[in-house]
Coordinates of C-alpha atoms in Angstrom, one line a residue:
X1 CA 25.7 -70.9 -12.9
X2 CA 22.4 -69.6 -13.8
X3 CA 20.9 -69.5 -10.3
X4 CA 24.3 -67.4 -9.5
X5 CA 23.2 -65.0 -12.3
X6 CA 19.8 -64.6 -10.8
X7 CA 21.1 -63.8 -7.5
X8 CA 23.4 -61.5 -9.0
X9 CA 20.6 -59.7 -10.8
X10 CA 18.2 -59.3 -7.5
X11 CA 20.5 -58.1 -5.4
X12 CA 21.2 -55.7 -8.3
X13 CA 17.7 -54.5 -8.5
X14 CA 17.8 -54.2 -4.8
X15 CA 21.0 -52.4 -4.7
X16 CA 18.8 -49.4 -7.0
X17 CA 15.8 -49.7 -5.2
X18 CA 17.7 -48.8 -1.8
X19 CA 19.6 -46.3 -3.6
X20 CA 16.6 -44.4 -4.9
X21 CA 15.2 -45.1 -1.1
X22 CA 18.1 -43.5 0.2
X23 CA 17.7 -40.5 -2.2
X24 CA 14.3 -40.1 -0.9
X25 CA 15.1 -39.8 2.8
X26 CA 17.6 -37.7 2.2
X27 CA 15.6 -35.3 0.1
X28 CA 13.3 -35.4 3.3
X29 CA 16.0 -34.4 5.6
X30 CA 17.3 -31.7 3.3
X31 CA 14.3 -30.0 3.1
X32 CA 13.1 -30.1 7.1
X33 CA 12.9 -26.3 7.1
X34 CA 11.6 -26.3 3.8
X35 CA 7.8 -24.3 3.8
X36 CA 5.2 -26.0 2.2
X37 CA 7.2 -29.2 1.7
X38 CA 5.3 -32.5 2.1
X39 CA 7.5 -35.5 3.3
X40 CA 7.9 -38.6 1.2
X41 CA 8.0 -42.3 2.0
X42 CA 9.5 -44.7 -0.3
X43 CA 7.0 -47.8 -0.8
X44 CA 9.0 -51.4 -1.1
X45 CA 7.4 -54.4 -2.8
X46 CA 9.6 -58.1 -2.8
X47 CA 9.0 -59.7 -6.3
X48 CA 9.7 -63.3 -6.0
X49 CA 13.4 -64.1 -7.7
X50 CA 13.6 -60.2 -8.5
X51 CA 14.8 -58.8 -4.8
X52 CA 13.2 -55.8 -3.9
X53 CA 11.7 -52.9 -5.9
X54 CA 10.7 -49.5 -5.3
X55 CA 6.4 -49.4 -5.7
X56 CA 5.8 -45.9 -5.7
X57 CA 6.8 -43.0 -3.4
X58 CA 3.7 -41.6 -0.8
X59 CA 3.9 -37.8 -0.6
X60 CA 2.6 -37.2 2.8
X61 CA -0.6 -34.7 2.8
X62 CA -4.1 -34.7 4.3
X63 CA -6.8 -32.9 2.2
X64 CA -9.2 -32.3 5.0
X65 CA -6.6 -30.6 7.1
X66 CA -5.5 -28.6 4.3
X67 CA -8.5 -27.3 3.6
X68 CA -9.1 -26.1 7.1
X69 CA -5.9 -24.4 7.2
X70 CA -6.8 -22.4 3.8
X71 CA -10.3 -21.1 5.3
X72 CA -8.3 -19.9 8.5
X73 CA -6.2 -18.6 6.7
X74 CA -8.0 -16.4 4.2
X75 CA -9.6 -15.5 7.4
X76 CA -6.6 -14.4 9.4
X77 CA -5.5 -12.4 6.6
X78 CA -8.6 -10.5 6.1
X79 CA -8.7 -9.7 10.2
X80 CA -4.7 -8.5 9.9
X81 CA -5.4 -6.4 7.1
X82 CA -8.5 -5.0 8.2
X83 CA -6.9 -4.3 12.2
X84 CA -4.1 -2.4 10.8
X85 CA -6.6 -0.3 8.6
X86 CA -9.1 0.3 11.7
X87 CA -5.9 1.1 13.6
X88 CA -4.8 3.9 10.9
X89 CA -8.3 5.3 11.2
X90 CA -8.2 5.5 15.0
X91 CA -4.6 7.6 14.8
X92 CA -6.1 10.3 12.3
X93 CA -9.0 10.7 15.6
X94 CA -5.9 10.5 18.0
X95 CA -6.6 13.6 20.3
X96 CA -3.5 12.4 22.4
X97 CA -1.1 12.4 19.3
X98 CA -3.0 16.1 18.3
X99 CA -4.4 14.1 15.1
X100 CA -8.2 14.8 16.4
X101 CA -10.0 18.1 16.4
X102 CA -12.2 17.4 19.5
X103 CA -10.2 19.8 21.8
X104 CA -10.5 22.3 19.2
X105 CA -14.2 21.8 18.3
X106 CA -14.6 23.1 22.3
X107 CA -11.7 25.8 22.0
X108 CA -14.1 27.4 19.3
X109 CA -17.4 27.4 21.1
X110 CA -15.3 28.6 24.7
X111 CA -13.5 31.6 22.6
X112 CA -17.0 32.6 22.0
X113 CA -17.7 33.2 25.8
X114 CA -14.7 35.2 25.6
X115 CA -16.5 37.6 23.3
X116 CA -19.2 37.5 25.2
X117 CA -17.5 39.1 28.5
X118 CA -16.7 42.1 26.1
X119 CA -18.4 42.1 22.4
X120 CA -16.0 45.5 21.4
X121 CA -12.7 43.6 22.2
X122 CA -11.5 43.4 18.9
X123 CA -8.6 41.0 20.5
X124 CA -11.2 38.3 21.7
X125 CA -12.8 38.2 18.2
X126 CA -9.4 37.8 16.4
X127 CA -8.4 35.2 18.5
X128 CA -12.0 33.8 18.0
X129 CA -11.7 34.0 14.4
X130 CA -8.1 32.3 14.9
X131 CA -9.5 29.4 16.6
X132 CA -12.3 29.1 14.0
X133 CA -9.3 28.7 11.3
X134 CA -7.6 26.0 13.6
X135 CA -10.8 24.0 13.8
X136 CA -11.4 24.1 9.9
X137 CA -8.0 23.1 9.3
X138 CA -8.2 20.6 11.5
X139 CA -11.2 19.1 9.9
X140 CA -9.7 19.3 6.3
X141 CA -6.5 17.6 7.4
X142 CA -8.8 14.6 9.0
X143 CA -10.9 14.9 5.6
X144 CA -7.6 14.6 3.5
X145 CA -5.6 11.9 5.7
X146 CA -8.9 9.8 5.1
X147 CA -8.7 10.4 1.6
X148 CA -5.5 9.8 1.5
X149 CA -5.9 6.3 3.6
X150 CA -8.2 5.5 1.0
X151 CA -6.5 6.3 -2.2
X152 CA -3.5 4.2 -0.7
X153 CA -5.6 1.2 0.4
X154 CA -7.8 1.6 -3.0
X155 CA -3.7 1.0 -4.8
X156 CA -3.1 -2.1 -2.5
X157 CA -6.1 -3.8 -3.6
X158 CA -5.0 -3.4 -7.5
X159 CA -1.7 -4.8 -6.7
X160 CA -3.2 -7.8 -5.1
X161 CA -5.6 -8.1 -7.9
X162 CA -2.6 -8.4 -10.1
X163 CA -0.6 -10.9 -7.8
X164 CA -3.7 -13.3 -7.8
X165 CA -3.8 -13.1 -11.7
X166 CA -0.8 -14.1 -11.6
X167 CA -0.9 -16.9 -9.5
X168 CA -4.0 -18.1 -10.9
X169 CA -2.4 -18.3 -14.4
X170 CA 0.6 -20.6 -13.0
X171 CA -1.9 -23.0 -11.3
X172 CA -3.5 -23.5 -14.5
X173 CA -0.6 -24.4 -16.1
X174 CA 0.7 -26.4 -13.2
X175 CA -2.6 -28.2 -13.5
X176 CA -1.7 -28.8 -17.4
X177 CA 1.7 -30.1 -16.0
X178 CA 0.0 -32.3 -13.3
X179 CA -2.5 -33.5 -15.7
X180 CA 0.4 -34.6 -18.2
X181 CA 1.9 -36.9 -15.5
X182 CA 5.3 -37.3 -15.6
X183 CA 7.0 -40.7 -15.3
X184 CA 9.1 -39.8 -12.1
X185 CA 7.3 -39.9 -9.4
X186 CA 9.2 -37.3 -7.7
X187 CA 8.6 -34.8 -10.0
X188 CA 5.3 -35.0 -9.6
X189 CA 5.6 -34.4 -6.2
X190 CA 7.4 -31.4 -6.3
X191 CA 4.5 -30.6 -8.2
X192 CA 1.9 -31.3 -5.8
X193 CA 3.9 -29.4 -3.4
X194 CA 4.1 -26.1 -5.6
X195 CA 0.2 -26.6 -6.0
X196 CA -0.1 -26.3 -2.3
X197 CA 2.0 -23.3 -2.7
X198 CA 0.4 -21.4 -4.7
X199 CA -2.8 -22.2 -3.1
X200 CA -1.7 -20.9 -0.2
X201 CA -0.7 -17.6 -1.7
X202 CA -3.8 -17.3 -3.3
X203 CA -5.6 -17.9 0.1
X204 CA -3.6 -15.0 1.4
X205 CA -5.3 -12.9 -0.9
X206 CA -8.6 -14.1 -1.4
X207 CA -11.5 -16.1 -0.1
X208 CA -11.7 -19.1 -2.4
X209 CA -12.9 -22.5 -2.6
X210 CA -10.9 -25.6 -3.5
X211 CA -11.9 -28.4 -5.6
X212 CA -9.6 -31.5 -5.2
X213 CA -10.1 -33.5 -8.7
X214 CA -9.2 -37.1 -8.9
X215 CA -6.4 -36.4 -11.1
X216 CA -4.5 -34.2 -8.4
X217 CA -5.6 -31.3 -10.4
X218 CA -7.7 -28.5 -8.7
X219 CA -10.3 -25.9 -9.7
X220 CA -10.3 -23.0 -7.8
X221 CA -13.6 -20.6 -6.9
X222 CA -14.1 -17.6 -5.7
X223 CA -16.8 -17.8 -2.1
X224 CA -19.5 -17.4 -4.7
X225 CA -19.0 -19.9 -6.9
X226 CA -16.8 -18.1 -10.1
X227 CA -14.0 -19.8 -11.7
X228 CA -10.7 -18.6 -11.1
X229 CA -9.4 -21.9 -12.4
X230 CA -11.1 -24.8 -13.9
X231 CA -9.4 -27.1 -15.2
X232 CA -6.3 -26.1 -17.5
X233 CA -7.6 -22.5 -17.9
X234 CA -7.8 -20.0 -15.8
X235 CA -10.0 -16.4 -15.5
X236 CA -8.5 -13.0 -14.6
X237 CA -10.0 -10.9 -12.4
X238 CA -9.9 -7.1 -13.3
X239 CA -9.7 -3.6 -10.8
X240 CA -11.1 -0.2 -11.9
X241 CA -12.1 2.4 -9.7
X242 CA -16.0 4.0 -9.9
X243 CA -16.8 7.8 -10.0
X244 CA -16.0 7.8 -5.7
X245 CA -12.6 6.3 -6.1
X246 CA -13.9 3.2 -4.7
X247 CA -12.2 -0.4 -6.0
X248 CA -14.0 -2.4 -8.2
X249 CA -13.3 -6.0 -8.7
X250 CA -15.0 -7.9 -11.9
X251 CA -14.6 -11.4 -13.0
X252 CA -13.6 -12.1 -16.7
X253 CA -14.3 -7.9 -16.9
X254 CA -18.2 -8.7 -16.7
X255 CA -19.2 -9.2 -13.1
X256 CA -18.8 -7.1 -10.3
X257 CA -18.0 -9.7 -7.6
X258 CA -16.6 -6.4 -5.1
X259 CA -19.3 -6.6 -2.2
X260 CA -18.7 -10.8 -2.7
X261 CA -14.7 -11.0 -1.2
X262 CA -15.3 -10.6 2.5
X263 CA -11.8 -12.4 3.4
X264 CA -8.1 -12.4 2.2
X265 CA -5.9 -9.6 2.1
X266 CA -8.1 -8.3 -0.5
X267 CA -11.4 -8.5 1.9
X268 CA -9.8 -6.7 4.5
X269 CA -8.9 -3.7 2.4
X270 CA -12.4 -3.4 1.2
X271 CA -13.4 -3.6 4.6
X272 CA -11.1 -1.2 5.2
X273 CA -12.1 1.3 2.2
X274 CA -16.2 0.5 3.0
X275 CA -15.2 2.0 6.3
X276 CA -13.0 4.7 5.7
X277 CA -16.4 6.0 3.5
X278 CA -18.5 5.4 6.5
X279 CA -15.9 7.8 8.4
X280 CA -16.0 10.3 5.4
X281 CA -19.8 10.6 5.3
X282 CA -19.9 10.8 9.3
X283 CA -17.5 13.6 9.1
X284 CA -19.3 15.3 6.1
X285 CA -22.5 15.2 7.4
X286 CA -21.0 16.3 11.0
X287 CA -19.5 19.6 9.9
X288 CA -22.8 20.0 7.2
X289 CA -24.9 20.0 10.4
X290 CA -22.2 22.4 12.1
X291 CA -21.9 25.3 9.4
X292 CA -25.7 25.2 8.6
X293 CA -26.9 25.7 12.2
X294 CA -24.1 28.3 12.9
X295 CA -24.3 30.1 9.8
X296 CA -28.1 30.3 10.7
X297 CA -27.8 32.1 14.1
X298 CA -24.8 33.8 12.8
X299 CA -27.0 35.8 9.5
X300 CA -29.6 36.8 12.6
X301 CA -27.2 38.6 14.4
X302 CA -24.8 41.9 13.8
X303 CA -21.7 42.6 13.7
X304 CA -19.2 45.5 15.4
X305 CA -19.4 47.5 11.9
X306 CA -23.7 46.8 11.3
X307 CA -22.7 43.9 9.1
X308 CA -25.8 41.6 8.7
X309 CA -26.9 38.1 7.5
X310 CA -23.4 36.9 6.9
X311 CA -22.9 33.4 6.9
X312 CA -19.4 32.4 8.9
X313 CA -18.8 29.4 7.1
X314 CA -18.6 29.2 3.2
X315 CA -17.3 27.1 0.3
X316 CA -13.6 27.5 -0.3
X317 CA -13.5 29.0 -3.3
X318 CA -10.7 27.3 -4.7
X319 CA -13.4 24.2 -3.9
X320 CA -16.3 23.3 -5.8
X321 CA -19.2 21.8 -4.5
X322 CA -22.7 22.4 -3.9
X323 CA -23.0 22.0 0.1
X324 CA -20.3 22.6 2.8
X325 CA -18.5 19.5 3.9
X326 CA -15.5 18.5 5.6
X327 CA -13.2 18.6 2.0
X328 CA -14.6 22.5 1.5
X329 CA -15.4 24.2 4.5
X330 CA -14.0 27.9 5.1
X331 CA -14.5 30.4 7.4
X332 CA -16.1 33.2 5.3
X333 CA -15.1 36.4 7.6
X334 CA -12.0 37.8 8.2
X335 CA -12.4 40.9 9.5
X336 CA -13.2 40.3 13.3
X337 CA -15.6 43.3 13.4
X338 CA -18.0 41.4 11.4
X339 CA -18.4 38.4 14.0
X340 CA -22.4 39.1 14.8
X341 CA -22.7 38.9 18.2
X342 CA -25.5 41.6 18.6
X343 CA -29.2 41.4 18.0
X344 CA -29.9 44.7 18.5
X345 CA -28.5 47.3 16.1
X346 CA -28.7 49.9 18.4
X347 CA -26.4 47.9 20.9
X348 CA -23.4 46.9 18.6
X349 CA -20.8 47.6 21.3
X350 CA -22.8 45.8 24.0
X351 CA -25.3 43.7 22.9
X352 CA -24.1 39.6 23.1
X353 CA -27.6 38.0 22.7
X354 CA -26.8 36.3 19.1
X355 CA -23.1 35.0 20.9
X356 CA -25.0 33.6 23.3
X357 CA -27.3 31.8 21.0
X358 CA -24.1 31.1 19.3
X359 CA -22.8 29.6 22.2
X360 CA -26.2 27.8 22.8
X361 CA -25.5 25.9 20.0
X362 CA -22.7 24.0 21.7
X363 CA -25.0 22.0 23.8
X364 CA -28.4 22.0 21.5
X365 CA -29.3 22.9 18.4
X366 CA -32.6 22.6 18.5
X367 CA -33.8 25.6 19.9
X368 CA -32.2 29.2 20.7
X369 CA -30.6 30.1 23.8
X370 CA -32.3 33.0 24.4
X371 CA -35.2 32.1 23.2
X372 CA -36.3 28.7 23.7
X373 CA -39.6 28.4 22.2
X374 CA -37.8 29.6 18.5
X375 CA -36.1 26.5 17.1
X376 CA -32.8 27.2 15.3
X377 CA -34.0 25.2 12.2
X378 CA -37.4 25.4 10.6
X379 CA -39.1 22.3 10.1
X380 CA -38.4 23.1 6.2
X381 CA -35.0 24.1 6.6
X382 CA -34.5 20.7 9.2
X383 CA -35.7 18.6 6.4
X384 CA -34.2 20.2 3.2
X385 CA -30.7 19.6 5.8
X386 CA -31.3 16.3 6.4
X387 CA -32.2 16.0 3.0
X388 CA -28.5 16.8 2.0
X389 CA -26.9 14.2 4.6
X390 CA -25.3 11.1 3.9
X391 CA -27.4 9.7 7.1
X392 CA -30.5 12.1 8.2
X393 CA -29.9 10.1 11.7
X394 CA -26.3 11.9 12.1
X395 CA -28.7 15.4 12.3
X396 CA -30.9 13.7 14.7
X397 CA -28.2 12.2 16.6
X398 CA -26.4 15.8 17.0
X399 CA -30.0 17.2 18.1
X400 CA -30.4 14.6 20.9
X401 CA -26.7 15.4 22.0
X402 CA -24.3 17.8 21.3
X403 CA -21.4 18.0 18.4
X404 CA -18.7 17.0 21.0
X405 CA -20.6 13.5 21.7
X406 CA -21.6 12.8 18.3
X407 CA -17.4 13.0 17.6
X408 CA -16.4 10.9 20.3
X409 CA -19.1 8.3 19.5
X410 CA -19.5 8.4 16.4
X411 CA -16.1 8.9 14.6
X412 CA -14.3 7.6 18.0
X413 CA -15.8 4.9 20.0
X414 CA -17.1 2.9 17.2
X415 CA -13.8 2.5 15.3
X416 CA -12.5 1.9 18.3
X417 CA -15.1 -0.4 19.3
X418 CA -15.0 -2.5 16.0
X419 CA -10.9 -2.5 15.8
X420 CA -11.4 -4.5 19.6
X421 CA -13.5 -6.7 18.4
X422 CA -11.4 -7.4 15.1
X423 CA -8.1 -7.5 17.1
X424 CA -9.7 -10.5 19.3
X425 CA -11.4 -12.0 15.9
X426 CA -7.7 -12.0 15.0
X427 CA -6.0 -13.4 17.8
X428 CA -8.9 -16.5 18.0
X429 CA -8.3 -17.1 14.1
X430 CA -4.4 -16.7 14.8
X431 CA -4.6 -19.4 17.4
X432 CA -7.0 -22.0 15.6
X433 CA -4.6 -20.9 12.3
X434 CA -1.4 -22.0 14.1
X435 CA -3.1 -25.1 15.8
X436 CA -3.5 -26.5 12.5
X437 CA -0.9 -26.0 11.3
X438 CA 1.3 -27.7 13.6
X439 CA -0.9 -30.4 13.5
X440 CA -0.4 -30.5 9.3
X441 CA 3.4 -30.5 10.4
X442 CA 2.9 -33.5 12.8
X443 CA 1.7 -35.3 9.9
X444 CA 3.0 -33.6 6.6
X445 CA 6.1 -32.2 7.9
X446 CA 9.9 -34.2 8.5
X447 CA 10.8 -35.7 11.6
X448 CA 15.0 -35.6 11.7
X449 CA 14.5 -39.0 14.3
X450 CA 12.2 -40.8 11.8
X451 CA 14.5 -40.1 8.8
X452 CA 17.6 -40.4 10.5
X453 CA 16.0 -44.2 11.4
X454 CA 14.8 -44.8 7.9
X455 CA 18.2 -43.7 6.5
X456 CA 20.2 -46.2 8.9
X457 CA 17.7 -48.9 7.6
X458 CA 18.2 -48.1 3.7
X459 CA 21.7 -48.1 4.3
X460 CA 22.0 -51.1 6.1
X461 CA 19.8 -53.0 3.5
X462 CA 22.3 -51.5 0.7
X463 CA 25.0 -52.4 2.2
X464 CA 23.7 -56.1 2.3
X465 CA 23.0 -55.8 -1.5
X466 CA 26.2 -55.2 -2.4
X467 CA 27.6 -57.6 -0.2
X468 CA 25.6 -60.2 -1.8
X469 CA 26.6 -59.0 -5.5
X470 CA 30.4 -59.0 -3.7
X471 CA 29.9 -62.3 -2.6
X472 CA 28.1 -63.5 -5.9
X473 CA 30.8 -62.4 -7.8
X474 CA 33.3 -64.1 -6.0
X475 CA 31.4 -67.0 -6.7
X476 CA 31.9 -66.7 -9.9
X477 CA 35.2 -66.3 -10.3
X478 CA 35.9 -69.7 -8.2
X479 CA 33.6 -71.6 -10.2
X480 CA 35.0 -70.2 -13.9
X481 CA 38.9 -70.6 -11.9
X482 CA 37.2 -74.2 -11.8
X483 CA 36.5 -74.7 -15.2
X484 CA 39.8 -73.5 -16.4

């Protein structure tokens, strides 16, 4: 009778151990299309006179591939950001769209050959005059849609800053949870598999490194080496913005770790700002170069009324600054009489010699058109302009060239020559991302045919079990019908 109660007991033990297999399997099959999810296999062990129990249940996940999958990642982030920021900075240049100013940067030095046939058309120099206020608002529209790309990227990289707080704070106390160790073993897993989540999230945003601790807790770095999470706690990162409306990013409110985060969401925005500035100071520097030269030639000459040393372009006065730039410029003149096209007073009506030198200035500023052996600049002026650039090679650039080539290299091509090279960056890091991770699924994810097996198995073996408790219990009731 006792042997009959020992049976009865193993196949009793077995009957929950297939149950909670079952369970398992069938999680796995409920969550195939689950992201992030790691599949489980139930371990068996035979115990001698005890049937069959359940070990432990193996979460499925390979560290190594994981952690390749998290550096592509922060990678492919940073390229997709960073590509659709280039991309926003080649549309404001779009001549095609009518976002660029190049067609009217030549429109303005061509109306002035229009003068030139006739100096005493007052209809030529209004329409010159026109152009000139085209131009300039063309430039302050590039000027403020860069600003305004800026100030908008500048708000995307606090709210990230903000979402990886967060998400730092709930892997430290995930890791608190994890450290704890709950009995249920598939608890635990569903913890490992939320750590892998957040992980993940955080790569989005950030380059990081991952420290896999024995305890299945993990301490998360920044590239340099500062401690988002260690351990249980966890350090916020905090955004301000400096004096340029740049974004600043310090750890525990002490560091500045900006020029540090190279990839993530967050490194491709601050790629993105770093060269939206680059733009800004080309642009600057190329309409400092433009007025200064212009209004040079421009005081020499005279206008139709006798007006003299008049600069064309000016500070808006509604603008403060101490140098004309691309945010301020403004044509000075209004009247069209006062365009100084003449060099000699005595000639107002039919002298062009300054408009020609004007026009000279199209193709070279170094020296005057009608004189060549006077330079437009003086070797003081030239330096004290250079002086006031951004990047004293932008002047020398313009005086090898001309305006229109330092525009179409300069604020064109090399955007456009950087967003090539990042949109291929992207599409190699997309393929190597999306290699990996199929090969993570291959080995992490759920295979319907495998589970569909396992479950067939685990059913099978419970539906011995309880055929052996069925038939046990039969048994029994002959052998006590015996007694009777």
């Amino acid at each position: 009778m006792s042997s009959l109660f020992g049976i009865l007991s193993a196949a009793g033990q077995s009957l929950l151990t297939f149950q909670r297999g079952i369970n398992s399997t069938n999680k796995n099959i409920a969550n195939v299309s689950t992201e992030g999810y790691n599949r489980e296999i139930p371990v068996f062990q035979d115990l001698p006179r005890s049937g069959v129990f359940m070990n432990k249940i193996i979460r499925v996940f390979d560290q190594s591939l994981f952690s390749r999958s998290i550096d592509l990642n922060q990678k492919l982030n940073s390229d997709n950001e960073f590509a659709s920021g280039l991309s926003n900075i080649e549309t404001i240049f779009n001549d095609a769209l009518g976002t660029g100013f190049s067609s009217d940067l030549n429109t303005f030095f061509n109306s002035i050959n229009d003068m030139l046939i006739k100096p005493d058309d007052l209809a030529a120099r209004s329409q010159f005059l026109a152009n000139a206020q085209t131009l300039v608002g063309k430039i302050r529209n590039t000027d403020k849609a860069l600003e305004d790309l800026k100030q908008q990227t500048v708000l995307k990289v606090r709210d990230q800053i903000n979402q990886i707080n967060q998400i730092t704070s709930q892997l430290a106390k995930l890791n608190q949870s994890i450290k704890t160790k709950t009995l249920d073993i598939e608890v635990n897993n569903e913890y490992l598999n939320e750590r892998d989540r957040l992980i993940k999230q955080l790569s989005d945003l950030i380059d990081t490194k991952v420290v896999f601790n024995e305890d299945n807790t993990v301490n998360v770095f920044t590239a340099k080496g500062y401690g988002l999470v260690v351990g249980i706690e966890s350090t916020q990162l905090s955004f301000e913005t400096d004096s340029n409306g740049n974004a600043v990013v310090k750890w525990n409110n002490v560091a500045d770790i900006t020029k540090e985060i190279q990839n993530g969401q967050v490194g491709g925005n601050l790629k993105t700002i770093d060269k939206v500035n680059e733009q800004l100071n080309k642009l600057n520097d190329f309409v400092t170069v433009l007025t200064t030269v212009f209004n040079k030639v421009h005081r020499q000459g005279y206008g139709l009324d006798g007006s003299t040393n008049t600069d064309f372009f000016t500070i808006d006065p509604s603008k403060s600054g101490t140098k004309i730039d691309a945010s301020n410029v403004y044509i000075n003149i209004t009247d069209p009489k006062k365009v100084a096209l003449a060099s000699d007073p005595k000639y107002l009506n039919s002298d062009n010699t300054n408009g020609k030198n004007l026009l000279g200035l199209k193709n070279n500023i170094s020296n005057l058109y009608t004189n060549p052996s006077q330079p437009v600049l003086t070797p003081t002026e030239e330096a004290n302009l250079k002086a006031s650039l951004n990047d004293p090679t932008n002047y020398d650039f313009i005086k090898t060239h001309t305006f229109a080539e330092f525009y179409n290299t300069k604020l064109v091509a090399e955007v456009s020559s950087t967003s090539s090279y990042i949109k291929q960056q992207q599409q190699n890091n997309k393929y190597l991302y999306d290699a990996i991770t199929e090969k993570m699924k291959s080995i992490t994810g759920v295979n319907m045919d495998e589970e569909l097996i396992n479950l067939t198995k685990l059913q099978r073996s419970y539906e011995a079990s309880a055929r052996i408790i069925t038939v046990t219990d039969e048994l029994m009731q002959t052998i006590l019908g015996l007694i009777k």
